[in-house]
Coordinates of C-alpha atoms and ligand atoms in Angstrom, one line a residue:
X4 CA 187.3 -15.5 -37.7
X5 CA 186.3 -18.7 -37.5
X6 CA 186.6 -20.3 -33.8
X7 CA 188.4 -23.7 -35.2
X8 CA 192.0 -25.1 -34.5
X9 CA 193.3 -26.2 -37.6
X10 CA 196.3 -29.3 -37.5
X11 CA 198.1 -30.9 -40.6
X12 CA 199.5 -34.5 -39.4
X13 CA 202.9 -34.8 -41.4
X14 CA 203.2 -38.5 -41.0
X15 CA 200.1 -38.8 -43.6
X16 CA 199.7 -35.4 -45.2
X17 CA 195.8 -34.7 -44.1
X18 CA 194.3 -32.0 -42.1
X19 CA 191.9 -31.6 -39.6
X20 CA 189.8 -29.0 -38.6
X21 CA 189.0 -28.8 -34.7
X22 CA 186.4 -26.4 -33.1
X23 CA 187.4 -24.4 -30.2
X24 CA 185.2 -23.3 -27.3
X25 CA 186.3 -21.4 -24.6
X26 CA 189.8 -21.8 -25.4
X27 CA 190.0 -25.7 -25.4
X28 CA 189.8 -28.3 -27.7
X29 CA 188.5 -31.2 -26.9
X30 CA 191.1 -34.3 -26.3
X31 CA 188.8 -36.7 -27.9
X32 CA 188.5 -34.7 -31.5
X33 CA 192.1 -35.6 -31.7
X34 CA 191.1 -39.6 -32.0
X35 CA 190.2 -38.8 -35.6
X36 CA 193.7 -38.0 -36.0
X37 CA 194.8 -41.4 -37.0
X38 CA 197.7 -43.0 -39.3
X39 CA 195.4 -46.1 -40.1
X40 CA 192.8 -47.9 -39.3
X41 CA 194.7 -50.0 -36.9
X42 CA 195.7 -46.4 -34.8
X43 CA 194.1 -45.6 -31.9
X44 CA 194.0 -41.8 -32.7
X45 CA 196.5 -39.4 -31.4
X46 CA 196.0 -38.6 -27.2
X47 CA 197.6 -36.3 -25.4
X48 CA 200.3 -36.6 -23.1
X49 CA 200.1 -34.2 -19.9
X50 CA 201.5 -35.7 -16.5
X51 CA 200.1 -33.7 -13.5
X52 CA 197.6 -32.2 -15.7
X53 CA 199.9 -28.6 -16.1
X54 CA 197.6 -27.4 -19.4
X55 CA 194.3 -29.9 -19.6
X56 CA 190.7 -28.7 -18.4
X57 CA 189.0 -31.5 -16.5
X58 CA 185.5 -30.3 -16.0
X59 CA 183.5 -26.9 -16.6
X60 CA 183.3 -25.4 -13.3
X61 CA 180.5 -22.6 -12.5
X62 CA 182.1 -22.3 -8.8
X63 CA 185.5 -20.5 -8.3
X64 CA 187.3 -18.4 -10.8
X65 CA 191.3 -17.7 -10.7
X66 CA 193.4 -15.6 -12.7
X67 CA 196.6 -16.5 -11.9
X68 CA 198.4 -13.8 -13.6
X69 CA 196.8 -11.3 -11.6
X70 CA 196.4 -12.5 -9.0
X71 CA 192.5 -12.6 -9.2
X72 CA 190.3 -15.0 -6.8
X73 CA 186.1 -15.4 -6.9
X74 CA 183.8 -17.3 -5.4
X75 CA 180.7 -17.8 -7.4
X76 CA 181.7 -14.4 -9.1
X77 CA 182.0 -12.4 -6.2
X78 CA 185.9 -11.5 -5.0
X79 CA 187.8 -13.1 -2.4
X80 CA 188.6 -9.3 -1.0
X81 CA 185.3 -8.6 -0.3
X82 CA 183.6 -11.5 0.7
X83 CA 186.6 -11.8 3.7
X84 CA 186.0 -8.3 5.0
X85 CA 181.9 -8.7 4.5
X86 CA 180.6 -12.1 4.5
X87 CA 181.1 -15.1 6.9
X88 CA 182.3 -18.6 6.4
X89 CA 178.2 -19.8 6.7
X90 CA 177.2 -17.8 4.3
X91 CA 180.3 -18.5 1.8
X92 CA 179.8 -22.2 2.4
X93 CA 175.7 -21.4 1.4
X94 CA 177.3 -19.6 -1.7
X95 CA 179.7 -22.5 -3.0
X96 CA 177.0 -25.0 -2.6
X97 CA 174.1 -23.0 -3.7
X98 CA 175.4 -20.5 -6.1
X99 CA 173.6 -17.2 -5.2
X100 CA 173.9 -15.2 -1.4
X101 CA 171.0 -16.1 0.7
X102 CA 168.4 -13.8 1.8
X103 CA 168.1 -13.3 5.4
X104 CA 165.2 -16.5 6.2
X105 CA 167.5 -18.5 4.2
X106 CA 170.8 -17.7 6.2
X107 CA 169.2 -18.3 9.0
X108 CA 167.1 -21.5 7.9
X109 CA 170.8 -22.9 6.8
X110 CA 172.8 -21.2 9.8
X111 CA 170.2 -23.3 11.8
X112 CA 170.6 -26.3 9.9
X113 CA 174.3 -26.5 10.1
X114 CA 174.3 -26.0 14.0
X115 CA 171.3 -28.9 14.2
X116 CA 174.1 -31.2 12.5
X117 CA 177.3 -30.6 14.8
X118 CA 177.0 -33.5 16.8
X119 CA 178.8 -36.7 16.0
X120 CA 177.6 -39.6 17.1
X121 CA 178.6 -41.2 20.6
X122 CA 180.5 -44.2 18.7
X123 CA 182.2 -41.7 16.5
X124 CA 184.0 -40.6 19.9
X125 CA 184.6 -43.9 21.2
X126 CA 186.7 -44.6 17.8
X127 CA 188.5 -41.5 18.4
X128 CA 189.4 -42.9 21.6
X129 CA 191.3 -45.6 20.4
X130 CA 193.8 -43.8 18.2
X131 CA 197.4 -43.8 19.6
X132 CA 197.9 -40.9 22.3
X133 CA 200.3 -38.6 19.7
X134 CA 198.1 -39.6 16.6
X135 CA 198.6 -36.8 13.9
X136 CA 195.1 -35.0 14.1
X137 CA 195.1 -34.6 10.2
X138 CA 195.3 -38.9 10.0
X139 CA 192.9 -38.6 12.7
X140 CA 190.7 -36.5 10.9
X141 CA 190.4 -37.8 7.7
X142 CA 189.9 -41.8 8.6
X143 CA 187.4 -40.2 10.8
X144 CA 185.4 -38.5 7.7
X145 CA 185.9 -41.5 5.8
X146 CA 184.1 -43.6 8.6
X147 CA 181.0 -41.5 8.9
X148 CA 180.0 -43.3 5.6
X149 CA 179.6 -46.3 8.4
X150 CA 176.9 -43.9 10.6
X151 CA 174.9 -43.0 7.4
X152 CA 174.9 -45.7 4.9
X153 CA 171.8 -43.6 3.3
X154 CA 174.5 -41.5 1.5
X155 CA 175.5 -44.1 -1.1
X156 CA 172.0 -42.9 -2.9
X157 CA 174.2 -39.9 -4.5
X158 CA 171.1 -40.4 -7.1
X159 CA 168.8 -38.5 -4.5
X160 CA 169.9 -35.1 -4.6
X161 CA 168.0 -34.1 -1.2
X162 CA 170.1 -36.8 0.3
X163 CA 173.0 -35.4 -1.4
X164 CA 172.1 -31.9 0.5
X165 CA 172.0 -33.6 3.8
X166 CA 175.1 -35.2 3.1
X167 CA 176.7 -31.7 2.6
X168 CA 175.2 -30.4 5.5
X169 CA 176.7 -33.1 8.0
X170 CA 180.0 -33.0 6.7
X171 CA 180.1 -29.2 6.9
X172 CA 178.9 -29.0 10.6
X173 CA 180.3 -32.2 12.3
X174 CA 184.0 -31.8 10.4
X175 CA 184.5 -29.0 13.3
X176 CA 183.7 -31.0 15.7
X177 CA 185.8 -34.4 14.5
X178 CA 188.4 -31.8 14.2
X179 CA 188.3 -30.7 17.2
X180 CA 188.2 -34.4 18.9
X181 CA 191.2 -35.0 17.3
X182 CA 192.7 -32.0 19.0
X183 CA 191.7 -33.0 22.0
X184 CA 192.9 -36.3 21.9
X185 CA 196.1 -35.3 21.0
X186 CA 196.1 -32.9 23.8
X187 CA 195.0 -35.9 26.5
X188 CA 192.1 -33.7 27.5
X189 CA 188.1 -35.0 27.8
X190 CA 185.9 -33.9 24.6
X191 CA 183.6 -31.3 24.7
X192 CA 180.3 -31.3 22.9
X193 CA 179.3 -28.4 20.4
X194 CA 177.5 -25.5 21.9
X195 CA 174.5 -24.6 19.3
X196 CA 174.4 -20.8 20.9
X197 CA 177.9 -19.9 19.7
X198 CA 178.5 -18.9 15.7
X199 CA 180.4 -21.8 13.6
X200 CA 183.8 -21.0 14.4
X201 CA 182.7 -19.6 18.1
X202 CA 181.9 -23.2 18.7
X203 CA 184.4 -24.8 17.1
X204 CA 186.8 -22.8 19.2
X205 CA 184.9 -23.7 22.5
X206 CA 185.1 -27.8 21.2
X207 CA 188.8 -27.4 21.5
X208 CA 189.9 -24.7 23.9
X209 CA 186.8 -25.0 26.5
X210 CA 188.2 -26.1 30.2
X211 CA 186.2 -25.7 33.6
X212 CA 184.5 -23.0 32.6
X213 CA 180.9 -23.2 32.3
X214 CA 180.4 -21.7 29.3
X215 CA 183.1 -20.9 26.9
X216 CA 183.2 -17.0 25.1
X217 CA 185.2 -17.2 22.5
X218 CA 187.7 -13.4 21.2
X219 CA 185.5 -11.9 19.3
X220 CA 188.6 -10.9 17.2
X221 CA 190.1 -14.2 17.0
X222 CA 186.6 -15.7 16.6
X223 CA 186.5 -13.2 13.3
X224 CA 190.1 -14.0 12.2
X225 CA 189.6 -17.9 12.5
X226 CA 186.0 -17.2 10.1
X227 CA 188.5 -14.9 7.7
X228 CA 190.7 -18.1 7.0
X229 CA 188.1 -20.0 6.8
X230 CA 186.5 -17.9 4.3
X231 CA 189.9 -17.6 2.2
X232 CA 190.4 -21.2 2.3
X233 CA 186.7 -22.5 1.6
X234 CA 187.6 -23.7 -2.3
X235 CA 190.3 -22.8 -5.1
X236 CA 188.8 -24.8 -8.2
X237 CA 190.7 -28.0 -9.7
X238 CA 193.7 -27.9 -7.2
X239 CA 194.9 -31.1 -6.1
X240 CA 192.8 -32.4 -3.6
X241 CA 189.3 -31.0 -5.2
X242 CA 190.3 -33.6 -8.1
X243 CA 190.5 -36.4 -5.8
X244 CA 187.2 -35.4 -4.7
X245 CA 185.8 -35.2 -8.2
X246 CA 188.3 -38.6 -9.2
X247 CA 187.2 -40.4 -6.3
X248 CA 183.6 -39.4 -6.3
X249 CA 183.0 -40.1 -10.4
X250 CA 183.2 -43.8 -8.8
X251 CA 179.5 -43.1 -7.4
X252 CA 181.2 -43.8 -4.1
X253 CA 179.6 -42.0 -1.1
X254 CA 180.3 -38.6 -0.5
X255 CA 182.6 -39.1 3.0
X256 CA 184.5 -41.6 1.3
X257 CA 185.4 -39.6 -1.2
X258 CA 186.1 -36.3 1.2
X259 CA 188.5 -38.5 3.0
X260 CA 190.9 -39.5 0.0
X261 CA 190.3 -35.3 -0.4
X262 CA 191.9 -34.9 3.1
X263 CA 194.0 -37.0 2.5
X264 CA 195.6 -35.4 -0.7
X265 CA 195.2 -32.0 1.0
X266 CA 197.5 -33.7 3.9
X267 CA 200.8 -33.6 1.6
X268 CA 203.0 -31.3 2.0
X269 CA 203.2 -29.4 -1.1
X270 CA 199.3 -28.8 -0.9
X271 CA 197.7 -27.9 2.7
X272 CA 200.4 -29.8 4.5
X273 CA 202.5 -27.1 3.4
X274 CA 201.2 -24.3 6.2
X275 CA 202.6 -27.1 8.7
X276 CA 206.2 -27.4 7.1
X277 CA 206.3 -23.4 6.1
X278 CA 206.8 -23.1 10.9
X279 CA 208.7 -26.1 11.1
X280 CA 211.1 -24.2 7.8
X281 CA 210.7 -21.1 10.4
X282 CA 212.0 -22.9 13.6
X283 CA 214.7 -24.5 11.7
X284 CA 216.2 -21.0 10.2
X285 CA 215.6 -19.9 14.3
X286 CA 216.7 -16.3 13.2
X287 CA 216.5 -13.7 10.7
X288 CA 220.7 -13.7 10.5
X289 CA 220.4 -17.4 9.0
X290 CA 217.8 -16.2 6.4
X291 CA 220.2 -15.6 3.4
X292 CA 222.3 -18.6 4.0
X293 CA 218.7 -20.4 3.8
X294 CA 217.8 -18.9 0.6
X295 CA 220.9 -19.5 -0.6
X296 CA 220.0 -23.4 0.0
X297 CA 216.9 -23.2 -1.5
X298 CA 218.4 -21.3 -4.7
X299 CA 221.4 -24.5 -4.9
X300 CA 218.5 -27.0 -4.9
X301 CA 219.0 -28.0 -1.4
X302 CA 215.1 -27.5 -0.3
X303 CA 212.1 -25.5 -1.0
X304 CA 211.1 -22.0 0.0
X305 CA 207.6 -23.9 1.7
X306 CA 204.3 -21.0 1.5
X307 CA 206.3 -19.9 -1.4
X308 CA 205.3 -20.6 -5.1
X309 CA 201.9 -22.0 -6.8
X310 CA 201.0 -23.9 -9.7
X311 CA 198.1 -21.2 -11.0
X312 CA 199.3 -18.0 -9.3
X313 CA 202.2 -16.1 -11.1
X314 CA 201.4 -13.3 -8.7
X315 CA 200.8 -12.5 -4.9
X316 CA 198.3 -15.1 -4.1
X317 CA 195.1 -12.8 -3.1
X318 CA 194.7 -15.1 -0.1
X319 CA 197.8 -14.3 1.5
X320 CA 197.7 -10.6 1.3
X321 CA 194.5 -11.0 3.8
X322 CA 196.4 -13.9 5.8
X323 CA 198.5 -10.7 6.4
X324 CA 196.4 -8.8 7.1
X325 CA 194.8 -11.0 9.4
X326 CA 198.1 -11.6 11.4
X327 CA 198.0 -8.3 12.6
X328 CA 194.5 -8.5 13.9
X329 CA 195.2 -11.6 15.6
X330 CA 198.9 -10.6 16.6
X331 CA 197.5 -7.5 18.6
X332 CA 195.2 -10.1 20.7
X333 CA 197.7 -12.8 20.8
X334 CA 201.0 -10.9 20.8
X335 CA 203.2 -11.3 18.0
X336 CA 204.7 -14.8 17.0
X337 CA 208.2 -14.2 17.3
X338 CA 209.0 -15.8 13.9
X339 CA 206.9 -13.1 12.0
X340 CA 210.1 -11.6 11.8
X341 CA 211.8 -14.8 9.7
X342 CA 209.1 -14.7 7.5
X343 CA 209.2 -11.0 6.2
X344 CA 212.7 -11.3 6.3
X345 CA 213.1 -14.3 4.1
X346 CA 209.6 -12.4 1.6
X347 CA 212.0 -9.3 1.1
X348 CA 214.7 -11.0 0.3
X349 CA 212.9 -13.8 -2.0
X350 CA 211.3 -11.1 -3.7
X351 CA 214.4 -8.9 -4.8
X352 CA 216.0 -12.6 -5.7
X353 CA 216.3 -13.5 -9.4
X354 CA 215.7 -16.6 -8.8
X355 CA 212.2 -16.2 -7.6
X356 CA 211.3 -13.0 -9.9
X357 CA 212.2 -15.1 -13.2
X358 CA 210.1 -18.1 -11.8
X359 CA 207.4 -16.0 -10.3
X360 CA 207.6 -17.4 -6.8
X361 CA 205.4 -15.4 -4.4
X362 CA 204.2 -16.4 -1.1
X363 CA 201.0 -18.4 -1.5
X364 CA 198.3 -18.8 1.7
X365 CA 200.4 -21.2 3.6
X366 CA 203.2 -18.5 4.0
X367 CA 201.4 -17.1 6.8
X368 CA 198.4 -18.5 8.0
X369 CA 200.4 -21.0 10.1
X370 CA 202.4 -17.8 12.2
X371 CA 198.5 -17.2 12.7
X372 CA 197.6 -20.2 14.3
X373 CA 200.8 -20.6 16.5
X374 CA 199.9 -17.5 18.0
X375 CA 196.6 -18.8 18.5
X376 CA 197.2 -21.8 20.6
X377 CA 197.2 -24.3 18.0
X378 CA 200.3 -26.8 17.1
X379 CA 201.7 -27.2 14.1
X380 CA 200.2 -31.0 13.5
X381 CA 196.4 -28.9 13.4
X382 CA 197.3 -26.7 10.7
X383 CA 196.2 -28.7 7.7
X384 CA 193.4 -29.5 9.8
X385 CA 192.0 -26.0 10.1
X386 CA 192.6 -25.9 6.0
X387 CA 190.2 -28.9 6.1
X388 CA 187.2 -27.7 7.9
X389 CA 186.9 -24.7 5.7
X390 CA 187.7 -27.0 2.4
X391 CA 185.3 -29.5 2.6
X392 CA 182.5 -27.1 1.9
X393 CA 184.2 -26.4 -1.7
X394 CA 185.1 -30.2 -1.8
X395 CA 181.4 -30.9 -1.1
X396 CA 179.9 -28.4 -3.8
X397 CA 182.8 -29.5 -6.2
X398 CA 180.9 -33.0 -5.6
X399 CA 177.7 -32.2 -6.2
X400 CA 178.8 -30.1 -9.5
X401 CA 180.2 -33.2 -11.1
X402 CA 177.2 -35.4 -10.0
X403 CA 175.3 -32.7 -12.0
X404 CA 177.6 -32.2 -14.8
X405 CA 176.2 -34.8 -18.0
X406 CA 179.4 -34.7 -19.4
X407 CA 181.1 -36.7 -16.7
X408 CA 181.5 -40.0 -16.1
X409 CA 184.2 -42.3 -14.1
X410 CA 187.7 -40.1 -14.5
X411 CA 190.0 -42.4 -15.9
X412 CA 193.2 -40.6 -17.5
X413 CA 195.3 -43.2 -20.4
X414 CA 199.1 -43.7 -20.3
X415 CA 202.0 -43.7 -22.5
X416 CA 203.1 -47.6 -21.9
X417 CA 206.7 -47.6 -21.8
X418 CA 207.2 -50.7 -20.3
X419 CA 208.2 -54.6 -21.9
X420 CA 206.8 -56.1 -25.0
X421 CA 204.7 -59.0 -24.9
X422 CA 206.7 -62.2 -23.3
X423 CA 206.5 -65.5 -22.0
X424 CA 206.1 -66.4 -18.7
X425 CA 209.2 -68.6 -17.3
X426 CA 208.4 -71.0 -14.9
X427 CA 210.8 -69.8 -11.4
X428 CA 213.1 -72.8 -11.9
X429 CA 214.2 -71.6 -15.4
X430 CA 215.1 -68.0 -14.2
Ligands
CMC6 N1 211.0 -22.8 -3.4 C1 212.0 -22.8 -4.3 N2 211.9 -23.1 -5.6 C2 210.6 -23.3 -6.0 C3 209.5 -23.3 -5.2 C4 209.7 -23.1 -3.8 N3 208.7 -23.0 -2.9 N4 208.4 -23.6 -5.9 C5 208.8 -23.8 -7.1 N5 210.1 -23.6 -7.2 C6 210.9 -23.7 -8.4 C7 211.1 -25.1 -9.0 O1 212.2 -25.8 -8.4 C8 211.2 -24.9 -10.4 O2 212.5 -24.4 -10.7 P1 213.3 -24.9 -12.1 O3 212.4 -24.3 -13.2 O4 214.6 -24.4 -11.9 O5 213.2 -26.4 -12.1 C9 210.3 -23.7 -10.7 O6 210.2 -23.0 -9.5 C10 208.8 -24.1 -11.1 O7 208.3 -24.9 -10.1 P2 207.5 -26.2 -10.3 O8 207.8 -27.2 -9.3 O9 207.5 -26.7 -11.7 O10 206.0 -25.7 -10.0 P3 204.7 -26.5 -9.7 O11 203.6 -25.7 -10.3 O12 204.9 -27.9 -10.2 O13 204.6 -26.6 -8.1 C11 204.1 -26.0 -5.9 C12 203.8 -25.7 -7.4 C13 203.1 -25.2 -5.1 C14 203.9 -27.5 -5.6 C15 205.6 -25.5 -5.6 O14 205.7 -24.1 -5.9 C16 206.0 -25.9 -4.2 O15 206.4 -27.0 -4.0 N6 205.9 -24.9 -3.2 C17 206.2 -25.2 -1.9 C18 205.1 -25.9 -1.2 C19 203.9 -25.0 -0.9 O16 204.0 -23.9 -0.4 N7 202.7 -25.5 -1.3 C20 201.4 -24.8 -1.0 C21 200.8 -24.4 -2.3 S1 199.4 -23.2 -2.0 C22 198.2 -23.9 -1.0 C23 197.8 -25.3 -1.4 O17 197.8 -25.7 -2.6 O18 197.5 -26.0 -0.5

């Protein structure tokens, strides 16, 4: 069986015989495709990119259909109950588990790199008093570019690495400035004895106290989410990474437009609009007359429904799971009982069996976080810190990758033919 795709084009009678690898074919074999020499060969036509490939990828794997997420080969399920979110960000980036010397040569690293600089503070300052942390966050990213103009070299891949390394330890600590400054409360500067997310939680939660100790459990269950939410292939912000980088811009301007893309609502922004759907509904009596909304067109179910998974998103089973760990600590967020109200009933709906809408890992992460200490406005945030190590490796995979160059999709034009300018009085 041969692995080739073959088309007849009716409109001139001839045929054309495509290879196929890996289940594609490439767009630009269909150029030959042609009705004349005048044609620019036949393109296809896929707005928001539901069934076109736009790179090789070596880094995450997803089967949608079952529900199947891996990092580097190795599954979501077990690298949340066995690894950390250092050693996860070492994977994405590098491509194999380190061995001991090099977790703790990298571990090292990281925490060496946590500190912004002073002036990266004194901007902070001058955002407005209520500024959403997530704007906060990602102008922020984008102005580090200012603080280390070395990073334009993205020729130098050692300068590439350092790059990573900064953005992986300081976007903790820019996220947790923005906290702060939302919070009207002084800054506090990263402590290198605590673990990644042991510090991170001391930059935003430390007071008086000497010297911060974060839960151990709630240290853990922040590390979990930030393992489940470290990269998820071509999604919609890791392609504004990739779009934005093929420019040869530097690496932090390209991870802000990322943040920014993630800020929306139907990507990471949705974790923030999943509570404010839970405060609205206020209690589990008013869930079916809510899904009965949502099933007339009047809203979306947000946490529910993804664009690859047809099943229960992997990542929100152990969001779940997590709750429970944190919820015993915490005590339980009082709208955990909207949310399995409104699963069980969206998951004996037609509606969202026949259109496969399960919850994805915004359903609950944000019921985490609530119960946590955090407001709604961080929530993307904490989906940030986690992401730009996938956004980063992303990066450096398409710098690599000697098939890409500048992304630059084409277009159907569908607007006016060529006219003549009419001079304003004439109009
Ligand atoms: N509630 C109600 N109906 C929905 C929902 C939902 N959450 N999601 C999809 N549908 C319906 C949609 O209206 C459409 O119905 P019909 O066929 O009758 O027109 C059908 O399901 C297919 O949906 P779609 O809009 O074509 O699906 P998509 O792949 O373009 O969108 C999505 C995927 C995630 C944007 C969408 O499911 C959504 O808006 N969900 C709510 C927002 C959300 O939770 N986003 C987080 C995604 S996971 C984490 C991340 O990416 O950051």
């Amino acid at each position: 069986m041969a692995d080739t795709l073959t088309v007849t084009d009716n409109r001139t009678g001839k045929t054309y015989e495509l290879p196929i690898t890996d289940g594609t074919v490439r767009a630009t074999d269909l150029r030959k495709i042609r009705t004349g020499a005048d044609d620019f060969g036949l393109t296809t036509y896929d707005p928001a990119f539901l069934n076109t490939a736009s790179c090789r990828s070596a880094i995450t794997y997803i089967d949608g259909d079952q529900g199947i997420l891996e990092y580097r080969g190795y599954p979501i399920e077990q690298l949340g109950e066995q690894s950390n979110f250092l050693e996860v960000a070492y994977l994405l980036w590098f491509g194999h588990l380190p061995s001991q010397a090099e977790y703790d040569a990298w571990a090292r690293t990281i925490t060496l790199h946590t500190m912004p600089h002073e002036n990266i503070k004194k901007f902070m300052e001058g955002f407005r008093y209520d500024a959403h942390p997530m704007g906060v966050f990602l102008s922020t990213v984008g102005a580090l570019s200012t603080f280390y103009p070395e990073a334009k070299q993205i020729g130098d891949a050692e300068l590439r690495r350092i790059q990573a390394i900064r953005l992986i330890a300081k976007v903790p600590s820019i996220a947790a400035y923005a906290f702060r400054h939302l919070k009207g409360q002084p800054f506090v500067y990263p402590d290198n004895d605590l673990s990644y997310t042991g510090n991170f939680l001391s930059m935003l939660f430390k007071m008086t106290e000497l010297k911060y100790q974060p839960h151990p459990v709630l240290e853990r269950a922040l590390d979990v989410l930030f393992i489940l939410h470290a990269d998820h292939e071509q999604n919609c912000s890791t392609s504004a990474m990739r779009g934005i980088g093929s420019s040869q811009v530097d690496p932090f301007s390209a991870l802000a437009g990322a943040a920014a893309a993630l800020y929306g609502p139907l990507h990471g922004g949705a974790n923030e609009a999943v509570l404010k759907m839970l405060a609205e509904i206020g209690s589990v009596q008013h869930v079916p007359a809510f899904i009965k909304k949502v099933k007339a067109g009047d809203g979306k179910l947000m946490g529910f429904g993804h664009r690859v998974y047809k099943s229960y998103d992997p990542r929100a089973k152990m969001v779940k799971k997590t709750a429970d760990m944190v919820f015993d600590v915490t005590g339980r967020n009082p709208l955990t009982d909207i949310a399995l109200e409104l699963e069980r009933i969206a998951l004996e709906d037609d509606y969202f069996i026949s259109r496969k809408l399960y919850p994805n890992v915004d359903f609950y992460s944000g019921l985490i976080y609530q119960a946590m200490g955090f407001p709604m406005e961080m929530f993307t945030v904490l989906f940030a810190i986690p992401r730009t190590a996938g956004w980063i490796s992303q990066w450096e995979e398409m710098l690599r990758d000697p098939e890409q160059k500048i992304s630059r999709p084409r277009q159907v034009y569908t607007g006016a033919p060529r006219r003549d300018y009419v001079a304003i009085a004439n109009r």
